[in-house]
Short mmCIF file of C-alpha atoms in Angstrom, two decimals:
data_model
loop_
_atom_site.label_atom_id
_atom_site.label_comp_id
_atom_site.label_asym_id
_atom_site.label_seq_id
_atom_site.Cartn_x
_atom_site.Cartn_y
_atom_site.Cartn_z
CA UNK A 262 -14.21 -27.21 12.57
CA UNK A 263 -11.37 -28.41 14.72
CA UNK A 264 -10.63 -26.90 18.11
CA UNK A 265 -9.60 -23.26 17.95
CA UNK A 266 -7.13 -23.59 20.83
CA UNK A 267 -3.81 -22.38 19.41
CA UNK A 268 -1.03 -24.91 19.30
CA UNK A 269 2.54 -23.97 20.21
CA UNK A 270 3.50 -24.54 16.59
CA UNK A 271 0.87 -22.10 15.40
CA UNK A 272 1.80 -19.47 17.96
CA UNK A 273 5.40 -19.67 16.83
CA UNK A 274 4.27 -19.41 13.22
CA UNK A 275 2.32 -16.26 14.02
CA UNK A 276 5.33 -14.75 15.73
CA UNK A 277 7.52 -15.65 12.77
CA UNK A 278 4.97 -14.03 10.43
CA UNK A 279 5.13 -10.79 12.34
CA UNK A 280 8.91 -10.90 12.41
CA UNK A 281 9.04 -11.58 8.68
CA UNK A 282 6.74 -8.67 7.92
CA UNK A 283 9.02 -6.47 9.98
CA UNK A 284 11.99 -7.80 8.01
CA UNK A 285 10.54 -6.36 4.82
CA UNK A 286 11.34 -2.87 6.12
CA UNK A 287 14.30 -1.33 7.89
CA UNK A 288 13.39 1.70 9.97
CA UNK A 289 15.00 4.67 11.66
CA UNK A 290 13.55 3.36 14.92
CA UNK A 291 11.08 0.51 15.19
CA UNK A 292 8.74 -0.67 12.46
CA UNK A 293 5.11 0.16 11.80
CA UNK A 294 4.69 -3.21 10.05
CA UNK A 295 3.19 -4.73 13.17
CA UNK A 296 0.75 -7.63 13.33
CA UNK A 297 -2.15 -7.89 15.77
CA UNK A 298 -1.58 -9.01 19.33
CA UNK A 299 -3.48 -12.21 18.42
CA UNK A 300 -3.61 -13.97 15.01
CA UNK A 301 -6.70 -13.28 12.92
CA UNK A 302 -7.68 -16.94 13.15
CA UNK A 303 -7.92 -16.82 16.94
CA UNK A 304 -9.85 -13.56 16.90
CA UNK A 305 -12.29 -15.02 14.37
CA UNK A 306 -12.67 -18.26 16.31
CA UNK A 307 -13.54 -16.29 19.44
CA UNK A 308 -16.42 -14.77 17.44
CA UNK A 309 -17.54 -18.17 16.16
CA UNK A 310 -16.28 -17.38 12.67
CA UNK A 311 -13.51 -18.53 10.35
CA UNK A 312 -10.86 -16.37 8.71
CA UNK A 313 -9.50 -17.85 5.51
CA UNK A 314 -7.29 -17.07 2.57
CA UNK A 315 -6.73 -18.40 -0.92
CA UNK A 316 -3.19 -19.69 -1.38
CA UNK A 317 -0.75 -20.79 -4.07
CA UNK A 318 0.82 -24.10 -3.11
CA UNK A 319 4.28 -23.37 -4.50
CA UNK A 320 4.57 -20.28 -2.29
CA UNK A 321 3.81 -21.98 1.04
CA UNK A 322 7.31 -21.47 2.39
CA UNK A 323 9.19 -18.61 4.08
CA UNK A 324 7.26 -15.51 5.05
CA UNK A 325 4.30 -16.37 2.81
CA UNK A 326 3.93 -19.77 4.45
CA UNK A 327 4.41 -18.34 7.95
CA UNK A 328 1.60 -15.82 7.50
CA UNK A 329 -0.71 -18.27 5.72
CA UNK A 330 -0.22 -20.83 8.48
CA UNK A 331 -0.26 -18.44 11.41
CA UNK A 332 -3.01 -15.93 10.63
CA UNK A 333 -5.74 -18.04 8.99
CA UNK A 334 -7.74 -21.11 9.98
CA UNK A 335 -9.16 -21.94 6.53
CA UNK A 336 -7.30 -22.27 3.22
CA UNK A 337 -8.74 -22.26 -0.29
CA UNK A 338 -6.59 -23.51 -3.19
CA UNK A 339 -6.63 -20.62 -5.64
CA UNK A 340 -6.26 -22.83 -8.72
CA UNK A 341 -4.96 -26.23 -7.64
CA UNK A 342 -8.33 -28.04 -7.43
CA UNK A 343 -9.86 -26.74 -10.65
CA UNK A 344 -10.54 -29.30 -13.36
CA UNK A 345 -7.88 -27.99 -15.72
CA UNK A 346 -5.28 -28.35 -12.97
CA UNK A 347 -6.13 -31.82 -11.71
CA UNK A 348 -6.92 -33.56 -15.04
CA UNK A 349 -5.15 -31.66 -17.84
CA UNK A 350 -5.24 -34.79 -20.01
CA UNK A 351 -8.25 -37.09 -19.87
CA UNK A 352 -7.56 -39.89 -17.41
CA UNK A 353 -4.21 -38.43 -16.31
CA UNK A 354 -4.33 -36.68 -12.94
CA UNK A 355 -2.05 -34.20 -11.22
CA UNK A 356 -2.87 -33.79 -7.53
CA UNK A 357 0.53 -32.45 -6.46
CA UNK A 358 -0.38 -28.85 -5.60
CA UNK A 359 -3.79 -29.74 -4.19
CA UNK A 360 -2.18 -32.38 -1.95
CA UNK A 361 0.49 -29.88 -0.89
CA UNK A 362 -2.14 -27.38 0.26
CA UNK A 363 -4.22 -29.97 2.10
CA UNK A 364 -1.11 -31.35 3.81
CA UNK A 365 -0.05 -27.82 4.81
CA UNK A 366 -3.50 -27.07 6.22
CA UNK A 367 -3.52 -30.22 8.31
CA UNK A 368 -0.06 -29.46 9.66
CA UNK A 369 -1.30 -26.01 10.76
CA UNK A 370 -4.66 -27.05 12.28
CA UNK A 371 -6.58 -25.52 9.38
CA UNK A 372 -9.61 -26.55 7.37
CA UNK A 373 -9.74 -26.56 3.56
CA UNK A 374 -12.39 -25.10 1.29
CA UNK A 375 -12.37 -27.03 -1.99
CA UNK A 376 -12.64 -24.81 -5.05
CA UNK A 377 -14.24 -25.58 -7.47
CA UNK A 378 -15.91 -28.68 -8.95
CA UNK A 379 -18.20 -27.31 -11.70
CA UNK A 380 -17.28 -24.11 -13.53
CA UNK A 381 -17.38 -22.74 -17.05
CA UNK A 382 -13.72 -21.61 -16.88
CA UNK A 383 -10.29 -23.21 -16.40
CA UNK A 384 -11.47 -26.53 -17.76
CA UNK A 385 -9.08 -28.78 -19.72
CA UNK A 386 -9.07 -28.35 -23.48
CA UNK A 387 -9.94 -32.01 -24.02
CA UNK A 388 -13.23 -31.35 -22.22
CA UNK A 389 -14.14 -27.99 -23.75
CA UNK A 390 -13.14 -29.01 -27.29
CA UNK A 391 -14.87 -32.38 -27.15
CA UNK A 392 -18.13 -33.32 -28.82
CA UNK A 393 -20.30 -34.94 -26.14
CA UNK A 394 -23.81 -36.24 -25.96
CA UNK A 395 -25.79 -35.21 -22.89
CA UNK A 396 -25.33 -38.69 -21.43
CA UNK A 397 -21.58 -38.57 -21.99
CA UNK A 398 -21.31 -35.10 -20.47
CA UNK A 399 -23.26 -36.16 -17.40
CA UNK A 400 -20.99 -39.17 -16.95
CA UNK A 401 -17.87 -37.03 -17.29
CA UNK A 402 -19.16 -34.55 -14.71
CA UNK A 403 -20.26 -37.22 -12.26
CA UNK A 404 -16.93 -39.04 -12.58
CA UNK A 405 -14.97 -35.82 -12.06
CA UNK A 406 -16.92 -34.82 -8.95
CA UNK A 407 -16.81 -38.31 -7.49
CA UNK A 408 -13.08 -38.73 -8.15
CA UNK A 409 -12.05 -35.39 -6.63
CA UNK A 410 -14.40 -35.31 -3.65
CA UNK A 411 -13.70 -38.94 -2.82
CA UNK A 412 -9.95 -38.31 -2.91
CA UNK A 413 -10.26 -35.66 -0.19
CA UNK A 414 -13.11 -37.23 1.78
CA UNK A 415 -12.76 -36.19 5.41
CA UNK A 416 -9.95 -33.74 4.55
CA UNK A 417 -11.90 -30.97 2.81
CA UNK A 418 -14.51 -29.37 5.04
CA UNK A 419 -16.51 -27.52 2.36
CA UNK A 420 -16.75 -27.47 -1.42
CA UNK A 421 -17.68 -24.73 -3.86
CA UNK A 422 -19.54 -27.34 -5.89
CA UNK A 423 -21.04 -25.06 -8.54
CA UNK A 424 -19.29 -21.80 -9.40
CA UNK A 425 -20.83 -18.79 -11.17
CA UNK A 426 -23.98 -20.30 -12.71
CA UNK A 427 -25.76 -16.96 -13.37
CA UNK A 428 -25.57 -13.99 -15.70
CA UNK A 429 -25.86 -10.47 -14.27
CA UNK A 430 -29.59 -10.32 -15.11
CA UNK A 431 -30.33 -13.51 -13.20
CA UNK A 432 -30.62 -15.83 -16.21
CA UNK A 433 -28.56 -19.00 -16.31
CA UNK A 434 -25.11 -18.59 -17.82
CA UNK A 435 -24.92 -20.43 -21.16
CA UNK A 436 -22.08 -22.78 -20.29
CA UNK A 437 -20.97 -26.19 -21.45
CA UNK A 438 -22.99 -27.63 -18.58
CA UNK A 439 -26.16 -25.62 -19.06
CA UNK A 440 -26.17 -26.17 -22.83
CA UNK A 441 -25.59 -29.90 -22.49
CA UNK A 442 -27.53 -30.78 -19.34
CA UNK A 443 -29.92 -27.90 -18.63
CA UNK A 444 -30.34 -26.33 -15.20
CA UNK A 445 -30.53 -29.78 -13.60
CA UNK A 446 -26.75 -30.01 -13.71
CA UNK A 447 -26.66 -27.97 -10.51
CA UNK A 448 -28.86 -30.34 -8.51
CA UNK A 449 -27.06 -33.35 -9.96
CA UNK A 450 -23.63 -31.94 -9.07
CA UNK A 451 -24.68 -31.32 -5.46
CA UNK A 452 -26.18 -34.80 -5.21
CA UNK A 453 -23.05 -36.46 -6.58
CA UNK A 454 -20.82 -34.46 -4.24
CA UNK A 455 -22.91 -35.45 -1.21
CA UNK A 456 -22.65 -39.10 -2.20
CA UNK A 457 -18.86 -38.84 -2.44
CA UNK A 458 -18.43 -37.17 0.98
CA UNK A 459 -21.56 -37.02 3.16
CA UNK A 460 -19.81 -34.84 5.76
CA UNK A 461 -18.52 -32.02 3.55
CA UNK A 462 -20.54 -28.79 3.36
CA UNK A 463 -21.75 -28.07 -0.17
CA UNK A 464 -21.98 -24.53 -1.60
CA UNK A 465 -22.99 -22.63 -4.70
CA UNK A 466 -20.57 -19.73 -5.23
CA UNK A 467 -20.93 -16.60 -7.37
CA UNK A 468 -19.79 -12.97 -7.76
CA UNK A 469 -21.84 -9.74 -7.85
CA UNK A 470 -24.35 -11.42 -5.56
CA UNK A 471 -23.24 -9.59 -2.41
CA UNK A 472 -26.13 -7.12 -2.37
CA UNK A 473 -29.79 -7.56 -3.20
CA UNK A 474 -30.06 -7.47 -7.01
CA UNK A 475 -31.33 -9.53 -9.93
CA UNK A 476 -28.42 -11.94 -9.84
CA UNK A 477 -28.51 -12.57 -6.08
CA UNK A 478 -32.30 -12.96 -6.23
CA UNK A 479 -31.90 -15.64 -8.91
CA UNK A 480 -29.43 -17.41 -6.62
CA UNK A 481 -31.86 -17.03 -3.73
CA UNK A 482 -34.71 -18.53 -5.77
CA UNK A 483 -32.48 -21.41 -6.87
CA UNK A 484 -31.41 -22.25 -3.31
CA UNK A 485 -35.02 -22.05 -2.11
CA UNK A 486 -36.09 -24.41 -4.89
CA UNK A 487 -33.26 -26.86 -4.19
CA UNK A 488 -34.16 -26.91 -0.50
CA UNK A 489 -37.81 -27.60 -1.34
CA UNK A 490 -36.76 -30.48 -3.62
CA UNK A 491 -34.55 -32.02 -0.95
CA UNK A 492 -31.36 -31.46 -2.96
CA UNK A 493 -28.31 -31.30 -0.67
CA UNK A 494 -27.26 -27.64 -0.36
CA UNK A 495 -25.58 -26.34 2.77
CA UNK A 496 -24.58 -22.82 1.86
CA UNK A 497 -23.97 -20.01 -0.58
CA UNK A 498 -20.66 -18.31 -1.23
CA UNK A 499 -20.62 -14.57 -1.90
CA UNK A 500 -17.29 -13.98 -3.63
CA UNK A 501 -17.03 -10.26 -2.81
CA UNK A 502 -14.55 -9.10 -5.45
CA UNK A 503 -15.35 -5.49 -4.64
CA UNK A 504 -14.32 -2.04 -5.88
CA UNK A 505 -13.07 0.63 -3.51
CA UNK A 506 -15.96 2.52 -1.91
CA UNK A 507 -18.60 0.21 -3.39
CA UNK A 508 -19.55 -2.24 -0.62
CA UNK A 509 -23.27 -2.89 -1.27
CA UNK A 510 -25.50 -1.21 1.32
CA UNK A 511 -27.72 -4.31 1.31
CA UNK A 512 -24.90 -6.77 2.08
CA UNK A 513 -26.08 -7.68 5.58
CA UNK A 514 -29.72 -7.83 4.46
CA UNK A 515 -28.74 -10.17 1.64
CA UNK A 516 -26.71 -12.45 3.93
CA UNK A 517 -29.65 -12.59 6.33
CA UNK A 518 -32.20 -13.57 3.68
CA UNK A 519 -30.07 -16.53 2.60
CA UNK A 520 -29.59 -17.51 6.23
CA UNK A 521 -33.37 -17.41 6.68
CA UNK A 522 -33.61 -20.14 4.03
CA UNK A 523 -31.73 -22.40 6.42
CA UNK A 524 -28.33 -22.34 4.71
CA UNK A 525 -24.94 -20.99 5.75
CA UNK A 526 -23.36 -18.01 4.03
CA UNK A 527 -19.63 -17.48 3.52
CA UNK A 528 -17.71 -14.54 2.10
CA UNK A 529 -15.44 -16.64 -0.08
CA UNK A 530 -13.12 -14.46 -2.20
CA UNK A 531 -12.91 -11.01 -0.64
CA UNK A 532 -10.64 -8.40 -2.17
CA UNK A 533 -11.20 -4.67 -2.65
CA UNK A 534 -9.36 -3.21 -5.61
CA UNK A 535 -8.38 0.39 -6.29
CA UNK A 536 -6.90 2.40 -9.14
CA UNK A 537 -3.13 2.49 -8.72
CA UNK A 538 -1.08 3.97 -7.28
CA UNK A 539 -2.47 3.59 -3.79
CA UNK A 540 -2.32 6.49 -1.36
CA UNK A 541 -3.33 7.14 2.22
CA UNK A 542 -6.86 8.22 1.32
CA UNK A 543 -7.49 5.10 -0.76
CA UNK A 544 -6.02 2.82 1.90
CA UNK A 545 -8.21 4.46 4.54
CA UNK A 546 -11.31 3.90 2.41
CA UNK A 547 -10.24 0.31 1.75
CA UNK A 548 -9.90 -0.28 5.49
CA UNK A 549 -13.42 1.04 6.03
CA UNK A 550 -14.70 -1.24 3.27
CA UNK A 551 -13.02 -4.32 4.74
CA UNK A 552 -14.48 -3.48 8.14
CA UNK A 553 -17.96 -3.06 6.64
CA UNK A 554 -17.80 -6.54 5.07
CA UNK A 555 -16.52 -8.08 8.28
CA UNK A 556 -19.25 -6.38 10.32
CA UNK A 557 -21.98 -7.57 7.95
CA UNK A 558 -20.84 -11.16 8.38
CA UNK A 559 -20.41 -10.82 12.14
CA UNK A 560 -23.99 -9.54 12.42
CA UNK A 561 -25.52 -12.73 10.97
CA UNK A 562 -25.15 -15.94 12.95
CA UNK A 563 -25.18 -18.19 9.88
CA UNK A 564 -22.42 -16.24 8.15
CA UNK A 565 -19.58 -18.68 8.79
CA UNK A 566 -16.74 -16.27 8.10
CA UNK A 567 -14.62 -14.48 5.54
CA UNK A 568 -11.93 -15.69 3.14
CA UNK A 569 -9.69 -13.15 1.42
CA UNK A 570 -8.65 -13.97 -2.14
CA UNK A 571 -4.95 -13.92 -1.42
CA UNK A 572 -3.66 -12.09 1.64
CA UNK A 573 -0.76 -10.22 -0.03
CA UNK A 574 -0.74 -7.90 -3.03
CA UNK A 575 2.14 -9.93 -4.46
CA UNK A 576 -0.21 -12.93 -4.86
CA UNK A 577 -3.30 -11.11 -6.11
CA UNK A 578 -5.05 -11.81 -9.42
CA UNK A 579 -6.28 -8.23 -9.75
CA UNK A 580 -3.39 -6.48 -11.61
CA UNK A 581 -3.29 -9.05 -14.40
CA UNK A 582 -7.08 -9.03 -14.86
CA UNK A 583 -7.81 -5.34 -14.27
CA UNK A 584 -4.85 -3.35 -15.69
CA UNK A 585 -4.07 -0.27 -13.66
CA UNK A 586 -5.83 -1.61 -10.58
CA UNK A 587 -4.60 -3.57 -7.57
CA UNK A 588 -3.52 -3.18 -3.93
CA UNK A 589 -6.63 -5.24 -3.14
CA UNK A 590 -5.53 -7.39 -0.19
CA UNK A 591 -4.79 -6.83 3.54
CA UNK A 592 -0.98 -7.10 3.17
CA UNK A 593 1.32 -5.22 0.80
CA UNK A 594 3.87 -6.79 -1.55
CA UNK A 595 6.43 -6.90 1.26
CA UNK A 596 4.06 -8.81 3.59
CA UNK A 597 3.55 -5.73 5.77
CA UNK A 598 0.01 -5.33 7.18
CA UNK A 599 -2.01 -2.52 5.57
CA UNK A 600 -4.80 -0.47 7.15
CA UNK A 601 -7.22 -3.11 5.84
CA UNK A 602 -5.54 -5.71 8.05
CA UNK A 603 -5.97 -3.54 11.11
CA UNK A 604 -9.62 -2.96 10.18
CA UNK A 605 -10.19 -6.72 10.16
CA UNK A 606 -8.51 -6.96 13.56
CA UNK A 607 -10.71 -4.19 14.96
CA UNK A 608 -13.90 -5.76 13.55
CA UNK A 609 -12.99 -9.06 15.22
CA UNK A 610 -12.45 -7.34 18.56
CA UNK A 611 -8.66 -7.55 18.54
CA UNK A 612 -6.03 -5.01 19.45
CA UNK A 613 -2.76 -3.83 17.96
CA UNK A 614 -0.04 -2.46 20.18
CA UNK A 615 1.21 0.49 18.14
CA UNK A 616 4.96 0.93 17.74
CA UNK A 617 6.60 4.28 18.35
CA UNK A 618 9.44 6.22 16.74
CA UNK A 619 9.12 4.55 13.33
CA UNK A 620 9.96 5.58 9.79
CA UNK A 621 9.43 3.06 7.01
CA UNK A 622 10.15 2.64 3.32
CA UNK A 623 7.76 0.52 1.21
CA UNK A 624 8.51 -0.51 -2.39
CA UNK A 625 5.67 -1.26 -4.81
CA UNK A 626 5.18 -1.87 -8.53
CA UNK A 627 2.47 0.46 -9.82
CA UNK A 628 2.35 -0.75 -13.43
CA UNK A 629 4.12 -3.36 -15.52
CA UNK A 630 4.38 -4.34 -19.19
CA UNK A 631 6.29 -7.00 -21.09
CA UNK A 632 9.68 -5.21 -21.05
CA UNK A 633 9.45 -2.71 -18.23
CA UNK A 634 7.65 -1.44 -15.17
CA UNK A 635 7.03 1.62 -13.05
CA UNK A 636 7.76 1.42 -9.35
CA UNK A 637 7.58 3.67 -6.36
CA UNK A 638 8.90 3.87 -2.80
CA UNK A 639 6.94 5.60 -0.08
CA UNK A 640 8.78 6.80 3.02
CA UNK A 641 6.53 7.55 6.00
CA UNK A 642 7.14 8.49 9.64
CA UNK A 643 5.04 8.05 12.76
CA UNK A 644 6.52 9.03 16.10
CA UNK A 645 9.79 9.98 14.42
CA UNK A 646 11.12 12.32 11.70
CA UNK A 647 13.89 12.43 9.11
CA UNK A 648 16.02 15.36 7.93
CA UNK A 649 17.43 13.32 5.05
CA UNK A 650 17.05 9.81 3.74
CA UNK A 651 18.64 7.09 1.66
CA UNK A 652 16.90 3.92 0.47
CA UNK A 653 18.72 0.77 -0.65
CA UNK A 654 17.67 -2.49 -2.26
CA UNK A 655 19.15 -5.28 -4.35
CA UNK A 656 17.35 -6.66 -7.37
CA UNK A 657 17.11 -10.41 -7.65
CA UNK A 658 16.24 -10.88 -11.34
CA UNK A 659 18.38 -8.44 -13.31
CA UNK A 660 16.02 -5.46 -13.24
CA UNK A 661 17.63 -2.18 -14.36
CA UNK A 662 16.45 1.33 -13.45
CA UNK A 663 16.29 3.63 -16.50
CA UNK A 664 14.77 6.79 -15.02
CA UNK A 665 13.90 8.15 -11.57
CA UNK A 666 12.04 11.18 -10.22
CA UNK A 667 11.85 12.84 -6.82
CA UNK A 668 15.09 11.05 -5.84
CA UNK A 669 18.70 10.67 -6.96
CA UNK A 670 19.10 6.99 -7.87
CA UNK A 671 22.21 5.05 -8.85
CA UNK A 672 22.57 1.39 -9.67
CA UNK A 673 25.72 -0.74 -9.53
CA UNK A 674 25.07 -4.26 -10.69
CA UNK A 675 21.99 -5.38 -8.78
CA UNK A 676 22.41 -2.85 -5.96
CA UNK A 677 20.29 0.31 -6.03
CA UNK A 678 20.72 3.41 -3.85
CA UNK A 679 18.24 6.31 -3.92
CA UNK A 680 18.60 9.48 -1.84
CA UNK A 681 16.45 12.52 -1.32
CA UNK A 682 16.30 15.45 -3.72
CA UNK A 683 17.01 18.94 -2.41
CA UNK A 684 13.31 19.67 -1.96
CA UNK A 685 12.09 16.50 -0.16
CA UNK A 686 14.80 15.64 2.36
CA UNK A 687 12.58 16.27 5.39
CA UNK A 688 9.95 13.74 6.43
CA UNK A 689 8.06 15.08 9.46
CA UNK A 690 6.32 13.02 12.13
CA UNK A 691 3.07 11.92 10.53
CA UNK A 692 4.28 12.85 7.05
CA UNK A 693 5.53 10.98 3.99
CA UNK A 694 7.38 11.41 0.70
CA UNK A 695 7.21 9.26 -2.41
CA UNK A 696 9.61 8.82 -5.30
CA UNK A 697 9.21 6.83 -8.47
CA UNK A 698 11.19 5.19 -11.23
CA UNK A 699 10.98 3.29 -14.48
CA UNK A 700 12.95 0.08 -14.96
CA UNK A 701 13.38 -2.82 -17.34
CA UNK A 702 12.81 -6.47 -16.51
CA UNK A 703 12.82 -9.84 -18.23
CA UNK A 704 11.35 -13.12 -17.07
CA UNK A 705 10.35 -12.17 -13.53
CA UNK A 706 10.05 -9.10 -11.37
CA UNK A 707 10.22 -10.09 -7.68
CA UNK A 708 9.80 -7.33 -5.10
CA UNK A 709 13.12 -6.65 -3.34
CA UNK A 710 13.63 -6.06 0.37
CA UNK A 711 14.08 -2.34 1.03
CA UNK A 712 16.21 -0.71 3.72
CA UNK A 713 15.96 2.88 4.87
CA UNK A 714 18.97 4.75 6.12
#
């Protein structure tokens, strides 16, 4: 890993990130959307760990880019390096987004975690629909690994070489690779990756292997066997797509047993999802869960660090995959830090200077379907109080409110104004009120910037 000493550019980026998060809210005082006194990346580096995030290349501008560049010291391309992205047509390559992410990381003194070389999903149709002999399939896989790893030799610090090889019961997943090449495809893939870039760290990555169970034990046995055979394997990735309140009690024990094999361990895709809508109790539990994961990694020397699978709820895969669930990341849709963010800061030994006299309004989408969505705005006060309130925002994609509750809402063109009802005008210090609405949308549904008057 490169030096952790913060550059002036990175310090400015961190300051811009905090300012941008503040800009998502207008307060009757100062804002509670306040970043840590030091970026997460510096706090992690001081502990000998890394703090990473998955990113979408097209979003690496504005506030999203400022936070991604300022708070994290490792980046993982969420989709840009998968086979279906880089070679959608056989022999025709598209490296644009992958290059964009690697270039961004280098400009911000960050390392890159390559993801992923061998997987059963997100492969190009020409590959999955083809009829291949075992020899042909092996050649295709070797060529793919060699081409991609060689392209980024010296620029990608670690690779998730093999992704999700096991079923929940610990048997091998019956994939294109396992059916065509047998279990040896894993050792071969690692060997080919090492040949293409001898310096990159090579990982096997999987989900539901965070605690001690049948699946993680199968992974443990595989890594032990690979080590005994002399196959190049540097680490295991525990994805950690977790459910609220369900951090495995054996997480630290499991990390330690892999470390005792002589390999590194990384938390590679951390998010903690909840049933929507979120509320203060759920966010408090989520913060405790994030802290528990951080502490488990910090307790084991060979746990290299933690990567969150997207740092903002607006860039999370959860709502589209688990309908009715979400709010899984450390930042909300408006790039404001959530309690989970502060829990990470605390676990890493950092501090947050709390603001005073603040009331905030936060807009969120709680559910969405092909023609409409349900949204809510939560107004909360800390160190201040309100005797009445008005919230304003401007839609950017033609959304139209059709119904509202717990507020009087009007819309003129794109501009929306919502004011308190007779029964919820007062927001006391330490209290909050929430109102909701239904609206229509078409094409896109970007989250607007909200102001509180």
